[in-house]
PDB file of C-alpha atoms in Angstrom:
ATOM      1  CA  MET A 622     -22.524  15.189  -5.276  1.00  0.00           C
ATOM      2  CA  ALA A 623     -23.323  12.056  -3.261  1.00  0.00           C
ATOM      3  CA  GLU A 624     -20.519  10.195  -1.551  1.00  0.00           C
ATOM      4  CA  ARG A 625     -19.310   7.127  -3.458  1.00  0.00           C
ATOM      5  CA  GLU A 626     -20.321   3.748  -2.109  1.00  0.00           C
ATOM      6  CA  PRO A 627     -17.150   1.870  -1.084  1.00  0.00           C
ATOM      7  CA  LEU A 628     -16.272  -1.289  -2.967  1.00  0.00           C
ATOM      8  CA  PRO A 629     -16.093  -4.585  -1.036  1.00  0.00           C
ATOM      9  CA  ILE A 630     -12.568  -5.419   0.148  1.00  0.00           C
ATOM     10  CA  ALA A 631     -11.351  -8.990  -0.356  1.00  0.00           C
ATOM     11  CA  GLN A 632     -10.215 -10.724   2.821  1.00  0.00           C
ATOM     12  CA  ILE A 633      -7.321 -13.161   3.196  1.00  0.00           C
ATOM     13  CA  GLY A 634      -8.347 -16.483   1.699  1.00  0.00           C
ATOM     14  CA  GLU A 635     -10.065 -14.888  -1.312  1.00  0.00           C
ATOM     15  CA  PRO A 636      -8.344 -16.323  -4.434  1.00  0.00           C
ATOM     16  CA  VAL A 637      -8.191 -12.895  -6.138  1.00  0.00           C
ATOM     17  CA  LEU A 638      -5.600 -11.790  -3.568  1.00  0.00           C
ATOM     18  CA  ARG A 639      -3.246 -14.476  -4.891  1.00  0.00           C
ATOM     19  CA  GLU A 640      -3.626 -13.550  -8.565  1.00  0.00           C
ATOM     20  CA  VAL A 641      -0.886 -11.698 -10.393  1.00  0.00           C
ATOM     21  CA  ALA A 642      -2.611  -8.598 -11.738  1.00  0.00           C
ATOM     22  CA  ARG A 643      -2.639  -8.044 -15.479  1.00  0.00           C
ATOM     23  CA  THR A 644      -1.090  -5.039 -17.192  1.00  0.00           C
ATOM     24  CA  VAL A 645      -3.345  -2.101 -18.049  1.00  0.00           C
ATOM     25  CA  THR A 646      -3.190  -0.829 -21.634  1.00  0.00           C
ATOM     26  CA  PRO A 647      -3.094   2.905 -22.423  1.00  0.00           C
ATOM     27  CA  ASP A 648      -6.440   2.651 -24.234  1.00  0.00           C
ATOM     28  CA  GLU A 649      -8.069   0.893 -21.280  1.00  0.00           C
ATOM     29  CA  LEU A 650      -6.666   3.436 -18.814  1.00  0.00           C
ATOM     30  CA  ALA A 651      -8.149   6.301 -20.848  1.00  0.00           C
ATOM     31  CA  THR A 652     -11.726   4.976 -20.773  1.00  0.00           C
ATOM     32  CA  PRO A 653     -14.323   6.701 -18.584  1.00  0.00           C
ATOM     33  CA  GLU A 654     -15.137   3.317 -17.020  1.00  0.00           C
ATOM     34  CA  PHE A 655     -11.561   2.767 -15.894  1.00  0.00           C
ATOM     35  CA  GLN A 656     -11.268   6.321 -14.555  1.00  0.00           C
ATOM     36  CA  THR A 657     -14.478   5.723 -12.578  1.00  0.00           C
ATOM     37  CA  PHE A 658     -12.930   2.532 -11.183  1.00  0.00           C
ATOM     38  CA  ILE A 659      -9.886   4.535 -10.021  1.00  0.00           C
ATOM     39  CA  ASP A 660     -12.227   7.045  -8.329  1.00  0.00           C
ATOM     40  CA  ASP A 661     -14.002   4.129  -6.614  1.00  0.00           C
ATOM     41  CA  LEU A 662     -10.659   2.642  -5.523  1.00  0.00           C
ATOM     42  CA  ILE A 663      -9.651   5.973  -3.962  1.00  0.00           C
ATOM     43  CA  ALA A 664     -13.034   6.398  -2.253  1.00  0.00           C
ATOM     44  CA  THR A 665     -12.823   2.860  -0.836  1.00  0.00           C
ATOM     45  CA  MET A 666      -9.289   3.488   0.488  1.00  0.00           C
ATOM     46  CA  HIS A 667     -10.482   6.692   2.192  1.00  0.00           C
ATOM     47  CA  HIS A 668     -13.579   5.009   3.619  1.00  0.00           C
ATOM     48  CA  ALA A 669     -11.490   2.169   5.092  1.00  0.00           C
ATOM     49  CA  LYS A 670      -8.830   4.619   6.355  1.00  0.00           C
ATOM     50  CA  GLY A 671      -6.094   2.745   4.520  1.00  0.00           C
ATOM     51  CA  ALA A 672      -2.695   4.124   3.537  1.00  0.00           C
ATOM     52  CA  GLY A 673      -3.097   2.363   0.214  1.00  0.00           C
ATOM     53  CA  LEU A 674      -5.339  -0.012  -1.687  1.00  0.00           C
ATOM     54  CA  ALA A 675      -4.559  -2.249  -4.650  1.00  0.00           C
ATOM     55  CA  ALA A 676      -7.065  -3.217  -7.325  1.00  0.00           C
ATOM     56  CA  ASN A 677      -6.808  -6.926  -6.383  1.00  0.00           C
ATOM     57  CA  GLN A 678      -8.164  -6.008  -2.962  1.00  0.00           C
ATOM     58  CA  VAL A 679     -11.426  -4.868  -4.540  1.00  0.00           C
ATOM     59  CA  PHE A 680     -11.718  -7.972  -6.741  1.00  0.00           C
ATOM     60  CA  ARG A 681     -10.196  -6.475  -9.894  1.00  0.00           C
ATOM     61  CA  PRO A 682      -6.751  -7.958 -10.654  1.00  0.00           C
ATOM     62  CA  VAL A 683      -5.329  -5.135 -12.752  1.00  0.00           C
ATOM     63  CA  GLN A 684      -2.050  -3.344 -12.086  1.00  0.00           C
ATOM     64  CA  VAL A 685      -3.353  -0.271 -10.295  1.00  0.00           C
ATOM     65  CA  CYS A 686      -2.973   0.873  -6.709  1.00  0.00           C
ATOM     66  CA  ALA A 687      -3.844   4.023  -4.818  1.00  0.00           C
ATOM     67  CA  ILE A 688      -1.630   5.405  -2.035  1.00  0.00           C
ATOM     68  CA  GLU A 689      -2.222   8.357   0.269  1.00  0.00           C
ATOM     69  CA  VAL A 690      -1.355   9.255   3.843  1.00  0.00           C
ATOM     70  CA  ARG A 691      -2.802  12.370   5.435  1.00  0.00           C
ATOM     71  CA  ASP A 692      -3.856  12.541   9.084  1.00  0.00           C
ATOM     72  CA  ASN A 693      -4.565   8.801   9.076  1.00  0.00           C
ATOM     73  CA  PRO A 694      -5.761   7.583  12.485  1.00  0.00           C
ATOM     74  CA  ARG A 695      -4.503   4.071  11.713  1.00  0.00           C
ATOM     75  CA  TYR A 696      -0.974   5.357  11.009  1.00  0.00           C
ATOM     76  CA  PRO A 697      -0.457   8.653  12.850  1.00  0.00           C
ATOM     77  CA  TYR A 698       3.338   8.223  12.720  1.00  0.00           C
ATOM     78  CA  LYS A 699       3.513   7.974   8.909  1.00  0.00           C
ATOM     79  CA  PRO A 700       4.690  11.046   7.025  1.00  0.00           C
ATOM     80  CA  ALA A 701       2.228  12.472   4.518  1.00  0.00           C
ATOM     81  CA  ILE A 702       2.104  10.947   1.050  1.00  0.00           C
ATOM     82  CA  PRO A 703       0.068  12.891  -1.513  1.00  0.00           C
ATOM     83  CA  LEU A 704      -2.590  10.948  -3.379  1.00  0.00           C
ATOM     84  CA  THR A 705      -0.683   8.780  -5.837  1.00  0.00           C
ATOM     85  CA  ILE A 706      -2.029   6.339  -8.410  1.00  0.00           C
ATOM     86  CA  LEU A 707       0.469   3.790  -9.695  1.00  0.00           C
ATOM     87  CA  VAL A 708      -0.429   1.994 -12.935  1.00  0.00           C
ATOM     88  CA  ASN A 709       1.748  -0.931 -14.086  1.00  0.00           C
ATOM     89  CA  PRO A 710       4.356  -0.148 -11.411  1.00  0.00           C
ATOM     90  CA  VAL A 711       7.857  -1.605 -11.440  1.00  0.00           C
ATOM     91  CA  LEU A 712       9.854  -1.218  -8.224  1.00  0.00           C
ATOM     92  CA  THR A 713      13.622  -1.647  -8.125  1.00  0.00           C
ATOM     93  CA  PRO A 714      15.607  -1.465  -4.875  1.00  0.00           C
ATOM     94  CA  VAL A 715      18.335   1.175  -4.795  1.00  0.00           C
ATOM     95  CA  GLY A 716      21.016  -0.460  -2.670  1.00  0.00           C
ATOM     96  CA  ASP A 717      20.618  -3.290  -0.187  1.00  0.00           C
ATOM     97  CA  GLU A 718      19.615  -1.374   2.946  1.00  0.00           C
ATOM     98  CA  GLN A 719      16.402  -2.609   4.570  1.00  0.00           C
ATOM     99  CA  PHE A 720      14.318  -1.753   7.611  1.00  0.00           C
ATOM    100  CA  ALA A 721      11.746  -3.741   9.588  1.00  0.00           C
ATOM    101  CA  ASN A 722       8.350  -2.161   8.924  1.00  0.00           C
ATOM    102  CA  TYR A 723       5.386  -3.018  11.168  1.00  0.00           C
ATOM    103  CA  GLU A 724       2.553  -3.509   8.699  1.00  0.00           C
ATOM    104  CA  GLY A 725      -1.144  -4.238   8.674  1.00  0.00           C
ATOM    105  CA  CYS A 726      -3.537  -4.709   5.773  1.00  0.00           C
ATOM    106  CA  LEU A 727      -7.180  -4.014   5.021  1.00  0.00           C
ATOM    107  CA  SER A 728      -7.377  -7.551   3.585  1.00  0.00           C
ATOM    108  CA  VAL A 729      -5.911  -9.109   6.746  1.00  0.00           C
ATOM    109  CA  PRO A 730      -8.002  -7.564   9.520  1.00  0.00           C
ATOM    110  CA  ASN A 731      -6.649  -7.101  13.037  1.00  0.00           C
ATOM    111  CA  LEU A 732      -3.156  -8.423  12.347  1.00  0.00           C
ATOM    112  CA  ARG A 733       0.216  -6.682  12.262  1.00  0.00           C
ATOM    113  CA  GLY A 734       3.714  -7.983  11.688  1.00  0.00           C
ATOM    114  CA  ARG A 735       7.263  -6.873  10.935  1.00  0.00           C
ATOM    115  CA  VAL A 736       8.224  -7.017   7.263  1.00  0.00           C
ATOM    116  CA  PRO A 737      11.690  -6.362   5.811  1.00  0.00           C
ATOM    117  CA  ARG A 738      11.434  -3.537   3.266  1.00  0.00           C
ATOM    118  CA  PHE A 739      14.000  -1.727   1.160  1.00  0.00           C
ATOM    119  CA  VAL A 740      14.813   1.782   2.376  1.00  0.00           C
ATOM    120  CA  HIS A 741      15.405   3.269  -1.096  1.00  0.00           C
ATOM    121  CA  LEU A 742      13.304   2.339  -4.092  1.00  0.00           C
ATOM    122  CA  HIS A 743      13.174   3.361  -7.745  1.00  0.00           C
ATOM    123  CA  VAL A 744       9.575   3.605  -8.946  1.00  0.00           C
ATOM    124  CA  HIS A 745       8.618   3.430 -12.588  1.00  0.00           C
ATOM    125  CA  ALA A 746       4.886   3.567 -13.400  1.00  0.00           C
ATOM    126  CA  TRP A 747       2.159   5.638 -15.017  1.00  0.00           C
ATOM    127  CA  ASP A 748      -0.166   7.952 -13.172  1.00  0.00           C
ATOM    128  CA  ARG A 749      -3.918   7.684 -13.762  1.00  0.00           C
ATOM    129  CA  HIS A 750      -3.621   9.739 -16.956  1.00  0.00           C
ATOM    130  CA  GLY A 751      -0.809   7.668 -18.468  1.00  0.00           C
ATOM    131  CA  ASN A 752       1.944  10.143 -17.586  1.00  0.00           C
ATOM    132  CA  GLU A 753       5.249   8.570 -16.628  1.00  0.00           C
ATOM    133  CA  ILE A 754       6.279   8.376 -12.973  1.00  0.00           C
ATOM    134  CA  ASP A 755      10.020   7.895 -12.603  1.00  0.00           C
ATOM    135  CA  GLU A 756      11.293   8.668  -9.121  1.00  0.00           C
ATOM    136  CA  VAL A 757      13.135   7.353  -6.098  1.00  0.00           C
ATOM    137  CA  VAL A 758      11.235   7.100  -2.805  1.00  0.00           C
ATOM    138  CA  HIS A 759      12.624   6.446   0.648  1.00  0.00           C
ATOM    139  CA  GLY A 760      11.820   5.130   4.105  1.00  0.00           C
ATOM    140  CA  LEU A 761       8.215   4.570   5.187  1.00  0.00           C
ATOM    141  CA  LYS A 762       6.950   5.813   1.820  1.00  0.00           C
ATOM    142  CA  ALA A 763       9.070   3.151   0.105  1.00  0.00           C
ATOM    143  CA  GLY A 764       7.634   0.579   2.516  1.00  0.00           C
ATOM    144  CA  THR A 765       4.079   1.609   1.645  1.00  0.00           C
ATOM    145  CA  TYR A 766       4.802   1.362  -2.086  1.00  0.00           C
ATOM    146  CA  GLN A 767       6.301  -2.120  -1.642  1.00  0.00           C
ATOM    147  CA  HIS A 768       3.273  -3.295   0.362  1.00  0.00           C
ATOM    148  CA  GLU A 769       0.793  -2.142  -2.295  1.00  0.00           C
ATOM    149  CA  VAL A 770       2.768  -3.413  -5.285  1.00  0.00           C
ATOM    150  CA  ASP A 771       3.125  -6.795  -3.541  1.00  0.00           C
ATOM    151  CA  HIS A 772      -0.667  -7.068  -3.819  1.00  0.00           C
ATOM    152  CA  LEU A 773      -0.390  -6.718  -7.591  1.00  0.00           C
ATOM    153  CA  LEU A 774       2.031  -9.663  -7.536  1.00  0.00           C
ATOM    154  CA  GLY A 775      -0.373 -11.829  -5.544  1.00  0.00           C
ATOM    155  CA  LYS A 776       1.541 -11.377  -2.268  1.00  0.00           C
ATOM    156  CA  LEU A 777       0.343 -10.348   1.189  1.00  0.00           C
ATOM    157  CA  PHE A 778       2.458  -8.885   3.972  1.00  0.00           C
ATOM    158  CA  VAL A 779       2.030 -12.142   5.931  1.00  0.00           C
ATOM    159  CA  ASP A 780       4.095 -13.886   3.228  1.00  0.00           C
ATOM    160  CA  ARG A 781       7.095 -11.685   4.004  1.00  0.00           C
ATOM    161  CA  ALA A 782       6.651 -11.080   7.739  1.00  0.00           C
ATOM    162  CA  ASP A 783       8.368 -12.932  10.549  1.00  0.00           C
ATOM    163  CA  PRO A 784       5.454 -14.919  12.067  1.00  0.00           C
ATOM    164  CA  ALA A 785       6.982 -14.465  15.533  1.00  0.00           C
ATOM    165  CA  THR A 786       6.166 -10.733  15.235  1.00  0.00           C
ATOM    166  CA  PHE A 787       2.450 -11.158  14.475  1.00  0.00           C
ATOM    167  CA  SER A 788       0.143  -9.328  16.853  1.00  0.00           C
ATOM    168  CA  THR A 789      -3.386  -8.023  16.956  1.00  0.00           C
ATOM    169  CA  TRP A 790      -3.852  -4.254  16.699  1.00  0.00           C
ATOM    170  CA  THR A 791      -4.575  -4.086  20.427  1.00  0.00           C
ATOM    171  CA  GLU A 792      -1.407  -5.958  21.379  1.00  0.00           C
ATOM    172  CA  PHE A 793       0.635  -3.932  18.877  1.00  0.00           C
ATOM    173  CA  GLU A 794      -0.611  -0.747  20.583  1.00  0.00           C
ATOM    174  CA  ARG A 795       0.171  -2.152  24.046  1.00  0.00           C
ATOM    175  CA  HIS A 796       3.538  -3.773  23.438  1.00  0.00           C
ATOM    176  CA  HIS A 797       5.159  -2.682  20.178  1.00  0.00           C
ATOM    177  CA  ARG A 798       3.866   0.676  18.973  1.00  0.00           C
ATOM    178  CA  ALA A 799       6.080   2.956  21.087  1.00  0.00           C
ATOM    179  CA  ALA A 800       9.328   1.227  20.055  1.00  0.00           C
ATOM    180  CA  PHE A 801       8.273   1.089  16.399  1.00  0.00           C
ATOM    181  CA  VAL A 802       7.275   4.763  16.324  1.00  0.00           C
ATOM    182  CA  GLU A 803      10.711   5.636  17.707  1.00  0.00           C
ATOM    183  CA  GLU A 804      12.383   3.533  14.991  1.00  0.00           C
ATOM    184  CA  ALA A 805      10.115   5.044  12.307  1.00  0.00           C
ATOM    185  CA  ARG A 806      10.866   8.605  13.401  1.00  0.00           C
ATOM    186  CA  ALA A 807      14.611   7.892  13.380  1.00  0.00           C
ATOM    187  CA  LEU A 808      14.309   6.472   9.843  1.00  0.00           C
ATOM    188  CA  VAL A 809      12.322   9.495   8.643  1.00  0.00           C
ATOM    189  CA  ALA A 810      14.837  11.864  10.225  1.00  0.00           C
ATOM    190  CA  ARG A 811      17.673  10.043   8.434  1.00  0.00           C
ATOM    191  CA  VAL A 812      16.235   9.428   4.944  1.00  0.00           C
ATOM    192  CA  GLY A 813      13.016  11.463   4.755  1.00  0.00           C
ATOM    193  CA  SER A 814       9.465  10.221   4.196  1.00  0.00           C
TER     194      SER A 814
END
């Protein structure tokens, strides 16, 4: 089988990134066309080496995002997250504890910044087949979920980040990566994922 052609990824400034994504109906989710779109979303995320990708980012403002971390060269410090599709996700913080997550985005090339994220998060959504997802996620995984679901709300990480922490990827690697990796490892050791 031939490799899927990646979808174009919207870049900051594209109006679709500021749209609130519409809810997906069970009937729509079950169609072969929508399942093909999910396959294309996953293939595009893999091609771009992202930890996640929301439908808005590929010009389709529907409430779907794909998340997966496995041997990702962009995020070698992130714990593995199995391939997860969230449809119509609702995230609810569990407690008030937050951490400062250094984030980047496929729609905001060559920029990173520190974003406050909740450490513990209740996730309610459907998977790609309409089965209920009802779980609590923690740490960096919770941060990744919040980043992707923000896209479905028309938000980018730059909206939540402290502008004083913005850096290019090169300057992040030179000046901030080592300290952040240490913080991330301590968080993972304390709360998991």
